[in-house]
Short mmCIF file of C-alpha atoms and ligand atoms in Angstrom, two decimals:
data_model
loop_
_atom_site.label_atom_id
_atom_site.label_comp_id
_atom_site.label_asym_id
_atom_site.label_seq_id
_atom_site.Cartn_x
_atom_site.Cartn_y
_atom_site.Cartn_z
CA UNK A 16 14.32 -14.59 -29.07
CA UNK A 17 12.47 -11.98 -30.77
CA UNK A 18 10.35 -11.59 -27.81
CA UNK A 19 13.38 -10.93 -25.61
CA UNK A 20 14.94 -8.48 -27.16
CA UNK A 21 11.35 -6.41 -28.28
CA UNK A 22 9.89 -3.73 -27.00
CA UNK A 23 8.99 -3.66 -23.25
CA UNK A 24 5.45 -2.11 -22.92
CA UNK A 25 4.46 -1.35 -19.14
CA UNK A 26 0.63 -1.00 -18.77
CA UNK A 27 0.38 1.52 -15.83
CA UNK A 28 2.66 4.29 -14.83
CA UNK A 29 2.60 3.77 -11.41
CA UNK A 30 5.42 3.18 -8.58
CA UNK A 31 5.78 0.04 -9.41
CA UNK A 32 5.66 0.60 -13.80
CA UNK A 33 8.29 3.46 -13.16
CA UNK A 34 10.68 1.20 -11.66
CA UNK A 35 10.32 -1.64 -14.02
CA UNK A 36 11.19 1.47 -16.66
CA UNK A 37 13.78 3.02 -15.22
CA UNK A 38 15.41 -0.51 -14.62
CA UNK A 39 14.99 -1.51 -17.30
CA UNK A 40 16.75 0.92 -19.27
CA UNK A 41 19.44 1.25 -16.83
CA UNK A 42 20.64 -2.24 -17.87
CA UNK A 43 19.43 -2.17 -21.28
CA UNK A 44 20.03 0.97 -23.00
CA UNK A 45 19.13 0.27 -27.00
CA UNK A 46 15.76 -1.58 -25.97
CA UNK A 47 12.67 0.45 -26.36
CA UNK A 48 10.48 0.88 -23.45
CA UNK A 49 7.38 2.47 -23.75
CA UNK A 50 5.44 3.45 -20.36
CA UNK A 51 1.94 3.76 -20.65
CA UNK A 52 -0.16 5.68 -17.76
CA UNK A 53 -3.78 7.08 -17.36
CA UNK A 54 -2.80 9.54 -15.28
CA UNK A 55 -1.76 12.94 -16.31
CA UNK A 56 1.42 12.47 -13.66
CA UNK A 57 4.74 10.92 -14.21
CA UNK A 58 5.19 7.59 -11.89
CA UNK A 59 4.55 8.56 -8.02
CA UNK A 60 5.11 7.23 -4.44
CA UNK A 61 1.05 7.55 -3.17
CA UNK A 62 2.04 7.38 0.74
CA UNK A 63 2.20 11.29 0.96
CA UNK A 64 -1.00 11.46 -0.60
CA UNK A 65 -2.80 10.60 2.51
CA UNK A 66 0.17 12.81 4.78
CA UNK A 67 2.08 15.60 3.54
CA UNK A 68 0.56 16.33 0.60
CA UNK A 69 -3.27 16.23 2.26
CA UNK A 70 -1.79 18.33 4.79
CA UNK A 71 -0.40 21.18 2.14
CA UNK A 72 3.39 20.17 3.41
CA UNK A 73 4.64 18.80 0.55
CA UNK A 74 4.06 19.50 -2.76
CA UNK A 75 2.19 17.20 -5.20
CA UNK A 76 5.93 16.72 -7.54
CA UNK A 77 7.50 15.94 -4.31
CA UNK A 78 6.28 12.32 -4.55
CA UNK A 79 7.50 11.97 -8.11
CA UNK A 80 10.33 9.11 -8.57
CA UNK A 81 12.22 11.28 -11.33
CA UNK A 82 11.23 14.50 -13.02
CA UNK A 83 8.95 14.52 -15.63
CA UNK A 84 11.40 15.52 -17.88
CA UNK A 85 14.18 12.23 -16.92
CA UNK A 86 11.96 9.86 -19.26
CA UNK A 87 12.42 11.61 -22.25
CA UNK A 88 16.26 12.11 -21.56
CA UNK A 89 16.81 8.48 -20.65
CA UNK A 90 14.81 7.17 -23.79
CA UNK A 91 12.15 5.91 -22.22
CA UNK A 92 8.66 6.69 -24.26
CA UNK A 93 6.42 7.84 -21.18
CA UNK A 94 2.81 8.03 -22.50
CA UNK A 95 0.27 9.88 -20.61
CA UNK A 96 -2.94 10.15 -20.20
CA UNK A 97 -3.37 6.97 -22.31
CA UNK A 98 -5.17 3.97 -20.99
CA UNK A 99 -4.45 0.58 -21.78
CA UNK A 100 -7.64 -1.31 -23.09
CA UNK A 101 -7.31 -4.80 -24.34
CA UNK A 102 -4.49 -7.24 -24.52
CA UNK A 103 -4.25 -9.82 -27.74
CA UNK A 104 -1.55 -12.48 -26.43
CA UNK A 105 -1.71 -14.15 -29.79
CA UNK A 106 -0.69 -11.07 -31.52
CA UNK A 107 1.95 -9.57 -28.97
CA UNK A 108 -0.24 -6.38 -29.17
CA UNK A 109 -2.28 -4.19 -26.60
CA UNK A 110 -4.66 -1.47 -27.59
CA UNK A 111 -4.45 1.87 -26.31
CA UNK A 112 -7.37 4.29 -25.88
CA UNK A 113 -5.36 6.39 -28.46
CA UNK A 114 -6.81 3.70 -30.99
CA UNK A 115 -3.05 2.69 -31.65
CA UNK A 116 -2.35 -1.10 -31.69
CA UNK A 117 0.94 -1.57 -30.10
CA UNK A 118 3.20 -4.82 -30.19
CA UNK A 119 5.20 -5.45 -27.42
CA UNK A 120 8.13 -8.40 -26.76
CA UNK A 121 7.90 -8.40 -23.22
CA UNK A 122 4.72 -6.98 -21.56
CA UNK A 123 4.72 -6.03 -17.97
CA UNK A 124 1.25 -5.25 -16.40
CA UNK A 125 1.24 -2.69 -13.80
CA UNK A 126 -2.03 -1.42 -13.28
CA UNK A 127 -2.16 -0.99 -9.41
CA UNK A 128 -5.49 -1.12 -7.89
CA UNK A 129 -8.59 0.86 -7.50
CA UNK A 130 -10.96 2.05 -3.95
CA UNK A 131 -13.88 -0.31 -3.56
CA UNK A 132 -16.61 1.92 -3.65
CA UNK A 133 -19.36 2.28 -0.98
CA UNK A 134 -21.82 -0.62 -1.83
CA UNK A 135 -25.09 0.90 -0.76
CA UNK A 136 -27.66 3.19 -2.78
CA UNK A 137 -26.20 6.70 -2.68
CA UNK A 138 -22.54 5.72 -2.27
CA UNK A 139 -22.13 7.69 -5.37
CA UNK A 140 -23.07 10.74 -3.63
CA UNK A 141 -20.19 13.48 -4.89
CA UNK A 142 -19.21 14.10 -1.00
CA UNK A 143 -18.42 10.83 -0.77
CA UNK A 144 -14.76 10.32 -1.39
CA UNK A 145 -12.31 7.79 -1.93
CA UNK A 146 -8.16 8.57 -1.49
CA UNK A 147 -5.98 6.81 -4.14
CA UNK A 148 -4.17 9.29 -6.91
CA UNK A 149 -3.26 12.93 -7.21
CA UNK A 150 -6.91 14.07 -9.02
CA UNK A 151 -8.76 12.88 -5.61
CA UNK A 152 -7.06 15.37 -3.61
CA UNK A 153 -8.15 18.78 -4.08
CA UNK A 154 -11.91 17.39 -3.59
CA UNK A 155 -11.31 16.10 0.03
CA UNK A 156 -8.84 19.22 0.85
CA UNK A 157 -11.51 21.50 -0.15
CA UNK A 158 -13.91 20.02 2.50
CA UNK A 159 -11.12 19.98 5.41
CA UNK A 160 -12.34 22.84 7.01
CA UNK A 161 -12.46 23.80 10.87
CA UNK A 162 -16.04 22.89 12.23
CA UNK A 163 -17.27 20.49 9.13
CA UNK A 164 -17.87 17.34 10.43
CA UNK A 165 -15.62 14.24 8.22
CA UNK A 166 -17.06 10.50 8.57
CA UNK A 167 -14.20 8.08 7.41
CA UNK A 168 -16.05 5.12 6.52
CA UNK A 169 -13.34 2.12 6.89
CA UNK A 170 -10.82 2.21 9.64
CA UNK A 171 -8.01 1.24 7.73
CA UNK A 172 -4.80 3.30 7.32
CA UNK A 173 -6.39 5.53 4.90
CA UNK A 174 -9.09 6.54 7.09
CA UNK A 175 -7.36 6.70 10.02
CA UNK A 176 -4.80 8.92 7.71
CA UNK A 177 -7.45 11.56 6.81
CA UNK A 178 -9.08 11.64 9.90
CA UNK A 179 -5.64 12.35 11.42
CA UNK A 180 -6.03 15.44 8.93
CA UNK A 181 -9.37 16.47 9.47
CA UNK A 182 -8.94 16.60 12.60
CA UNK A 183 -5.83 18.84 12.79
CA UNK A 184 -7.80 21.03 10.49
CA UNK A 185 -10.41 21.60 13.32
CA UNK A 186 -12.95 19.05 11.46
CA UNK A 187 -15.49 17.46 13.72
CA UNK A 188 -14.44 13.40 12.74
CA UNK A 189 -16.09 10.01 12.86
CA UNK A 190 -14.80 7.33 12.51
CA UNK A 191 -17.34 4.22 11.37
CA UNK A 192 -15.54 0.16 11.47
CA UNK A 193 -17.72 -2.54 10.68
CA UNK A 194 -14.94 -4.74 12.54
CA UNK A 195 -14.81 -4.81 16.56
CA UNK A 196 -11.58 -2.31 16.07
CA UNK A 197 -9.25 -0.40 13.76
CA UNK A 198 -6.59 -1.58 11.91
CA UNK A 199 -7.91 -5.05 9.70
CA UNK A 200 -6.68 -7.99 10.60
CA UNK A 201 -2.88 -7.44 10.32
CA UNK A 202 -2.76 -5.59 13.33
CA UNK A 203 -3.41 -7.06 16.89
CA UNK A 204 -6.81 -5.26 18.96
CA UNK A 205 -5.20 -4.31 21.61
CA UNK A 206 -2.53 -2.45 19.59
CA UNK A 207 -5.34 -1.21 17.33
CA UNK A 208 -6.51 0.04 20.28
CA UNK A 209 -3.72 1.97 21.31
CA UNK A 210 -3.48 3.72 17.95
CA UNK A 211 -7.36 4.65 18.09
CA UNK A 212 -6.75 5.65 21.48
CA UNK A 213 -4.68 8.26 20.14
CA UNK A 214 -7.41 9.50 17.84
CA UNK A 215 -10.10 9.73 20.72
CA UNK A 216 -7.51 12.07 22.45
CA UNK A 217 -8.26 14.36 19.37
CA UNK A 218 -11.55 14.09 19.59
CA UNK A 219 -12.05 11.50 16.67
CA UNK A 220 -15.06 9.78 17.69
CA UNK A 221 -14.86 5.54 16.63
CA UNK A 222 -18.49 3.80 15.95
CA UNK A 223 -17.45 -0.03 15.90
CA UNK A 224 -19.70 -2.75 14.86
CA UNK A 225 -21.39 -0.50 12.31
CA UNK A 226 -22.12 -0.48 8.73
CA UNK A 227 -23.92 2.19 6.83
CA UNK A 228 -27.44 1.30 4.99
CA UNK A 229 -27.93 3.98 2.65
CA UNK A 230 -26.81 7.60 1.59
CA UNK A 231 -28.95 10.10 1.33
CA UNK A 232 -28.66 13.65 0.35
CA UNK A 233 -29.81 16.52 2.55
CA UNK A 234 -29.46 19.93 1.16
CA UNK A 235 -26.22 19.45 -0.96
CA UNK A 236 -24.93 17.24 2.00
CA UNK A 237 -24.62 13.12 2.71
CA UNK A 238 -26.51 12.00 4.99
CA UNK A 239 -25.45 8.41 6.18
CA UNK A 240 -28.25 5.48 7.23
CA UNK A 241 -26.36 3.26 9.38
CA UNK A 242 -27.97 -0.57 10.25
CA UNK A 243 -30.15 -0.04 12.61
CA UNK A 244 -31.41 3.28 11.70
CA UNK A 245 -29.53 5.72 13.03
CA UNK A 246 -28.51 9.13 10.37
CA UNK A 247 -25.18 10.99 10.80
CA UNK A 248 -25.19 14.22 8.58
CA UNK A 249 -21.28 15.11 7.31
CA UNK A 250 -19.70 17.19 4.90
CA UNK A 251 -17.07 14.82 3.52
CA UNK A 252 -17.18 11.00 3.40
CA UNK A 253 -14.19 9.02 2.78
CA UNK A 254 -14.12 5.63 2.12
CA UNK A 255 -11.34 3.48 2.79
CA UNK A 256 -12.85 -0.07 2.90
CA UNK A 257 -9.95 -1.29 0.37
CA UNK A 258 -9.40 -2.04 -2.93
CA UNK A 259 -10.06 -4.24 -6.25
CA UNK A 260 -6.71 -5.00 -8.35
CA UNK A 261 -6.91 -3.94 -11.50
CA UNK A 262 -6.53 -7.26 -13.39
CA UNK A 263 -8.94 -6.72 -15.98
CA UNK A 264 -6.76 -7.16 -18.58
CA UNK A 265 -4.91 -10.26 -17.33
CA UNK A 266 -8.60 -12.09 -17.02
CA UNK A 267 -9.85 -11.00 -20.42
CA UNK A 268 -7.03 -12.33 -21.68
CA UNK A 269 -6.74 -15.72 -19.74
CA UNK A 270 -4.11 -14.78 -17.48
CA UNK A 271 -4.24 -17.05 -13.99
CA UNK A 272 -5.98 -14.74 -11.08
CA UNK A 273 -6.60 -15.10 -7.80
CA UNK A 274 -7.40 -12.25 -6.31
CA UNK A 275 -4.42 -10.37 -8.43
CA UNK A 276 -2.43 -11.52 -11.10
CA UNK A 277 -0.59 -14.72 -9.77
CA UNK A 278 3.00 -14.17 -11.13
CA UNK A 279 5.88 -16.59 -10.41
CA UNK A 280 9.07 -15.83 -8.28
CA UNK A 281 10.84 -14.09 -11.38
CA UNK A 282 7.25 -12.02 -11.66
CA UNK A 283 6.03 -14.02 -14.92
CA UNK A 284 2.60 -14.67 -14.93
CA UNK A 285 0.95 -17.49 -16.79
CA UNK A 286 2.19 -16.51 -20.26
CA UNK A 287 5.96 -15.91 -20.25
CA UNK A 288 5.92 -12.89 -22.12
CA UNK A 289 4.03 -11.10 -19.25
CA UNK A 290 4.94 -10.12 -16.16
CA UNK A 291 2.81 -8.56 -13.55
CA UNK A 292 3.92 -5.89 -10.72
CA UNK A 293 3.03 -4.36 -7.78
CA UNK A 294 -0.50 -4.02 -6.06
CA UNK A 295 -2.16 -5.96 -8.63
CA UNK A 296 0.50 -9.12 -8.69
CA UNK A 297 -0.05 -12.01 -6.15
CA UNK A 298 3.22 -14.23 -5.76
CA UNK A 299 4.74 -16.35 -3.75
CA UNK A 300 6.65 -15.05 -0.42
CA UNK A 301 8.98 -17.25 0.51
CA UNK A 302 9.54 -15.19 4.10
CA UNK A 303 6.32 -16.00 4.90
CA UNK A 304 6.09 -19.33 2.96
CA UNK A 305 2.03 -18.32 1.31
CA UNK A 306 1.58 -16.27 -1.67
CA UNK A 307 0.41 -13.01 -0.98
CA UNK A 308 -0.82 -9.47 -2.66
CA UNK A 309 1.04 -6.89 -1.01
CA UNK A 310 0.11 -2.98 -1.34
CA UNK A 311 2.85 -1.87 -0.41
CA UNK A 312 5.41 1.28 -1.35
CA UNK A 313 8.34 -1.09 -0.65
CA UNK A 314 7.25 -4.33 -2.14
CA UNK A 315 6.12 -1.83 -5.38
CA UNK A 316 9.81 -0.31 -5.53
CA UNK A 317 11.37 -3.71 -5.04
CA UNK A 318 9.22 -6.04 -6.75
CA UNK A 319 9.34 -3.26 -9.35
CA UNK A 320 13.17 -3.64 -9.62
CA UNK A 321 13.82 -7.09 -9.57
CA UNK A 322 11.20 -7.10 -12.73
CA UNK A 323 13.17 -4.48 -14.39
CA UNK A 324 16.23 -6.44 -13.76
CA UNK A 325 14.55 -9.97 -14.83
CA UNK A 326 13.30 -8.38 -18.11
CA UNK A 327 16.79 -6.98 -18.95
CA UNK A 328 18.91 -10.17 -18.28
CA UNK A 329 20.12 -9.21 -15.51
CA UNK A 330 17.79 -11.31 -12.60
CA UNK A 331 18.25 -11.03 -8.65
CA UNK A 332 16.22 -13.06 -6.75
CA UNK A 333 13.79 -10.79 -4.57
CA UNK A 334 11.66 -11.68 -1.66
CA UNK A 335 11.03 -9.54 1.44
CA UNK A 336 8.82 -9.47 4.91
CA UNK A 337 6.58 -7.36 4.12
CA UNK A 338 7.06 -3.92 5.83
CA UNK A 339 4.45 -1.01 6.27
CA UNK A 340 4.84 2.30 8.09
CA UNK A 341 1.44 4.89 8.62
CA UNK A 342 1.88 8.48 10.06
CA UNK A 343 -0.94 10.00 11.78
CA UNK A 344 -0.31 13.33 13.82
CA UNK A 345 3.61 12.93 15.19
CA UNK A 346 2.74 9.68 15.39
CA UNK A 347 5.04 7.04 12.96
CA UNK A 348 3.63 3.85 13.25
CA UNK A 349 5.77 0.74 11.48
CA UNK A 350 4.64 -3.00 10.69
CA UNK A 351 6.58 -5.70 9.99
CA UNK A 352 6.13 -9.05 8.91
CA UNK A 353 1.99 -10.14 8.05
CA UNK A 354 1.29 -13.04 10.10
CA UNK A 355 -2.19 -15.04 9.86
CA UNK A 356 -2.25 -15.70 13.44
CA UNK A 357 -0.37 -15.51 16.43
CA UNK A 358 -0.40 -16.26 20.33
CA UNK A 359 0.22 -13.19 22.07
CA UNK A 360 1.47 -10.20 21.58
CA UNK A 361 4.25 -9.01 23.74
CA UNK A 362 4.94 -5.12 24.77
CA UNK A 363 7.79 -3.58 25.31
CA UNK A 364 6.73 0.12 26.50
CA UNK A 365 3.59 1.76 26.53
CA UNK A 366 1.14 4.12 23.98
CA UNK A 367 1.12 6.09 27.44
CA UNK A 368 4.52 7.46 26.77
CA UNK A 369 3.83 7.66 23.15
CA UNK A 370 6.83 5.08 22.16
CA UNK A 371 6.35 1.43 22.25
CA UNK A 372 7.14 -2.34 20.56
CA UNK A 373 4.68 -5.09 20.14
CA UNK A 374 6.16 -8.22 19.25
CA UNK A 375 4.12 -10.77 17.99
CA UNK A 376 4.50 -14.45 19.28
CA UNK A 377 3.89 -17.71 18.11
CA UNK A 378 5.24 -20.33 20.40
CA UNK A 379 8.55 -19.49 20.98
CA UNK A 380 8.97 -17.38 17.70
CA UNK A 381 8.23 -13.57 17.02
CA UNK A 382 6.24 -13.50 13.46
CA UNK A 383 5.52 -9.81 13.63
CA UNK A 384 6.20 -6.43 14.96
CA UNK A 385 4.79 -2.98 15.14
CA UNK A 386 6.72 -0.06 16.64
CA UNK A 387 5.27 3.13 17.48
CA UNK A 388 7.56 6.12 17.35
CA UNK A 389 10.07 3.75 17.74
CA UNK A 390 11.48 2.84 14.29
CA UNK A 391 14.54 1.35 15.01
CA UNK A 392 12.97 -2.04 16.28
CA UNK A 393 12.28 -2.49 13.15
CA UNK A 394 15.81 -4.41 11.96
CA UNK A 395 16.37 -6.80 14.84
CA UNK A 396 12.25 -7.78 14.59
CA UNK A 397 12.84 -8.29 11.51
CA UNK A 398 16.18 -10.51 11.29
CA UNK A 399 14.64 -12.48 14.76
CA UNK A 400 11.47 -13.37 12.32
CA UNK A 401 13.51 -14.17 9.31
CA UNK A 402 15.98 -16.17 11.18
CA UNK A 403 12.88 -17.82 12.98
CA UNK A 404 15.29 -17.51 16.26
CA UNK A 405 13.56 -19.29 19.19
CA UNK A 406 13.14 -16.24 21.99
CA UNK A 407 13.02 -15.99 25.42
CA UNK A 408 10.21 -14.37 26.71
CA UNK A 409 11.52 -12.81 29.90
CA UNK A 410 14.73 -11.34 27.71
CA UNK A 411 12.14 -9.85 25.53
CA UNK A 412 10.03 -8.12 28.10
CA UNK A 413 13.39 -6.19 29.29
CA UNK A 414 13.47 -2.61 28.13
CA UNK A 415 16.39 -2.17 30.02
CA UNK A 416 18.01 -3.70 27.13
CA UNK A 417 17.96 -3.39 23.16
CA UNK A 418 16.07 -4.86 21.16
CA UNK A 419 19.05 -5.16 18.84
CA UNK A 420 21.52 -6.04 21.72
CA UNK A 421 18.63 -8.90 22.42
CA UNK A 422 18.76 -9.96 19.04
CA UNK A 423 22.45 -10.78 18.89
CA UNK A 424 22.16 -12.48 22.18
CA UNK A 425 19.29 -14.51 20.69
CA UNK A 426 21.10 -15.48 17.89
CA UNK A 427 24.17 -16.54 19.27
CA UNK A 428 22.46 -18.65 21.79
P1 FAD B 525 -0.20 2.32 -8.52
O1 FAD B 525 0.76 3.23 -7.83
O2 FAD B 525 -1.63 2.40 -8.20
O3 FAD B 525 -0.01 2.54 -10.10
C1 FAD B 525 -0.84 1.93 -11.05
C2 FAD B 525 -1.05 2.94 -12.18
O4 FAD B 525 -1.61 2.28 -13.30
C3 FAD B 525 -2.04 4.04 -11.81
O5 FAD B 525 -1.51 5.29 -12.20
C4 FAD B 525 -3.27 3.70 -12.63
O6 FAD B 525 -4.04 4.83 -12.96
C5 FAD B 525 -2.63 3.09 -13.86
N1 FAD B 525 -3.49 2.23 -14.67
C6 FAD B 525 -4.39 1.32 -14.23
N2 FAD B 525 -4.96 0.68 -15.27
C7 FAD B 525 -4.40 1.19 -16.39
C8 FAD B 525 -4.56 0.94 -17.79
N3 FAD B 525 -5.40 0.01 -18.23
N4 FAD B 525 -3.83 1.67 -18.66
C9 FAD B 525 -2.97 2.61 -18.23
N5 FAD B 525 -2.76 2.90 -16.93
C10 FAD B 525 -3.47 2.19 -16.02
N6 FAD B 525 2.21 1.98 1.23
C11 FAD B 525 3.10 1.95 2.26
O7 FAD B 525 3.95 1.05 2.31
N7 FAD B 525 3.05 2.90 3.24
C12 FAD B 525 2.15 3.90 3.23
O8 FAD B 525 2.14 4.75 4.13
C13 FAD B 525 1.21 3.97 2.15
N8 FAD B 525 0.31 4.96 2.07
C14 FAD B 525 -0.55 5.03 1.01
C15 FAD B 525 -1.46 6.07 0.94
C16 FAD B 525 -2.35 6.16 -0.13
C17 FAD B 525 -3.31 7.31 -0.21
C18 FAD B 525 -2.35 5.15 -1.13
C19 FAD B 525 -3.35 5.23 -2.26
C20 FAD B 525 -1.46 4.10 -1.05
C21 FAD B 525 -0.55 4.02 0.01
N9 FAD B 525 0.39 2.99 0.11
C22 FAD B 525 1.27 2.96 1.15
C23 FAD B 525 0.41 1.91 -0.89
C24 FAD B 525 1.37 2.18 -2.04
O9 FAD B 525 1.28 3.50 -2.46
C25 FAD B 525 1.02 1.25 -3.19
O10 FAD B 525 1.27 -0.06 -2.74
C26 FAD B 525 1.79 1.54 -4.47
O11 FAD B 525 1.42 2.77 -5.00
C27 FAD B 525 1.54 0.47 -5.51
O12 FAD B 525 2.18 0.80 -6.69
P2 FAD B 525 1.68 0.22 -8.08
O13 FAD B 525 2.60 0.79 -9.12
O14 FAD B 525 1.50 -1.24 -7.99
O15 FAD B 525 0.22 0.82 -8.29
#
């Protein structure tokens, strides 16, 4: 009992930590919660990193969830600038970098994830850039100027974020994918085709089937070795070939991981008294029926929540498709569902009148969607995927009528 009603310490101040926090406290007012976060920032949403706030339209306190200030009002002990270093599950106690043993009752790990970094000699090279919190910024928005040329190396939404930048800043850009196309494998060629296409009207240029040898530095400046032998000379490299979750802690301490911290549906890991959030938790989606580690801004709010509200005694049950929006330029791009395979993919408009649906089909079933500039396909996709509603092909491929007027046909069929 004692652990139930002691302290809740959150390792990792992040979207997801905040939420468990503020959640927490929301339903349990007299329990201490103590937040604990390397960063000098209060808990923020990343997404604008890589948009707005890259771009100098928003500003950095824009993305935070509450005010700095709301913490200490609502009682919650927000620690910053403090790292978490080792967890002792015998004792109930973590160490901080402070030097301060800390026992908790109910630990919640929280620690997000971190870039991978380029694996080649010279990836360290200070031009070379990765994206993830509010320090990496003014680095990469210092080199976004008109006529420098920017090499994203990863063509993943990151990349194609910042190159999206770059090149509205007048940067020269180049784009290098080890893959046959953009986009991983969540999103179908031909539609990561379309969005490069987009690009390549900017004058991004996309290198496919490459990987880069070596780093080398010319006068101040990286010069990249690609396989094969060719040298591209930038000014700014950003990687974006993904991430590593920081579960550290979990496997020092003998916490299952698989690639993340594998937590159950409530978000418990292996030992009871821990849970695990966000980008570094791997759990079980039951609309997709495989576990899964989402990064994610809504699975880190909601996953975040439904923690919070676990912890406090108050549980609702939370699973979700996973959902996933980019912008690049004007363009809003939105994903939903994350299907391993799938038959064909389906249009419904065209990138050539910058507004279009691609539904994803497996037999007679859609298991994904992507929209561009066209958002509200989003809800019917979504309910025709989680209601696994057998669909007519030849309804589908009529724009002359909704998608959401197709859905309700669909389902009362
Ligand atoms: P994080 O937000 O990473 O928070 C983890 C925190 O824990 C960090 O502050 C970290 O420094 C800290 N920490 C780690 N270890 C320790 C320790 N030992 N002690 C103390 N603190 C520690 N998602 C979308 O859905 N749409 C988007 O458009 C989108 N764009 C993105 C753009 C960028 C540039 C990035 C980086 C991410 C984007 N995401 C997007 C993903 C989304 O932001 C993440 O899924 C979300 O931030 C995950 O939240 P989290 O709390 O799990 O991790």
């Amino acid at each position: 009992m004692a652990h139930e009603t002691g302290p809740v310490v959150i390792a990792g101040a992040g979207q997801a930590g905040g939420w468990v926090a503020l959640t927490v406290r929301q339903h349990q007012p007299d329990r201490p919660v103590i937040l604990i976060g390397e960063e000098d920032h209060p808990p923020y949403e990343r997404p604008p990193l890589s948009k707005d706030v890259l771009a100098g339209k928003a500003a950095p306190e824009s993305t935070y969830i509450k005010p700095r200030d709301h913490y200490a009002e609502a009682g919650i002990d927000l620690r910053l600038g403090v790292r978490v270093e080792t967890l002792d599950r015998d004792a109930a106690t973590v160490t901080l970098s402070t030097g301060e043993s800390l026992p908790y009752g109910t630990l919640v790990l929280a620690t997000g994830m971190r870039p991978r970094a380029l694996p080649v000699p010279g990836g360290d090279h200070p031009a070379v850039r990765s994206l993830r919190a509010m320090a990496d910024l003014d680095a990469i928005r210092a080199a976004l100027v008109p006529g420098r040329h920017v090499v994203a190396v990863g063509a993943g939404f990151i990349g194609l974020e910042v190159a999206a930048i770059a090149a509205s800043s007048g940067c020269a850009v180049t784009v290098l994918e080890a893959a046959p196309h953009a986009l991983g494998r969540v999103v179908a060629p031909e539609v990561a085709n379309a969005i490069a296409a987009r690009h390549e009207a900017r004058g991004v240029a996309f290198r496919y089937g490459t990987q880069v040898a070596e780093i080398a530095d010319r006068d101040g400046r990286p010069e990249l070795r690609l396989v094969g032998g060719e040298t591209i000379l930038a000014d700014l490299v950003i990687c974006g070939i993904g991430g590593v979750p920081n579960d550290d802690l979990a496997r020092a301490a003998g916490l299952s991981c698989e690639g993340g911290i594998c937590v159950n549906a409530s978000g418990r890991t292996s030992d009871p008294n821990i849970y695990a959030v966000g980008d570094v938790s791997r759990q079980h989606n039951l609309a997709l029926g495989r576990s899964i580690r989402l990064e994610s801004w809504q699975n880190a709010q909601n996953q975040g929540i439904a923690v919070g509200r676990e912890i406090a005694g108050v549980p609702e049950p939370y699973t979700d498709l996973p959902w996933f929006w980019t912008d690049q330029y004007e363009d809003n791009f939105q994903i939903i569902g994350a299907p391993e395979r799938w038959d064909r993919v389906l249009w419904r408009g065209s990138p050539a009148d910058d507004k279009f649906t691609a539904l994803y089909l497996s037999g007679d079933r859609i298991v994904a969607g992507n929209t561009l500039n066209n958002a509200r396909d989003i809800r019917p996709i979504k309910q025709m995927i989680l209601d696994r509603t057998p669909v007519d092909p030849r309804l589908l491929a009529d724009t002359e009528t909704s998608l959401v007027k197709i859905q309700k046909l669909q389902a009362a069929l």
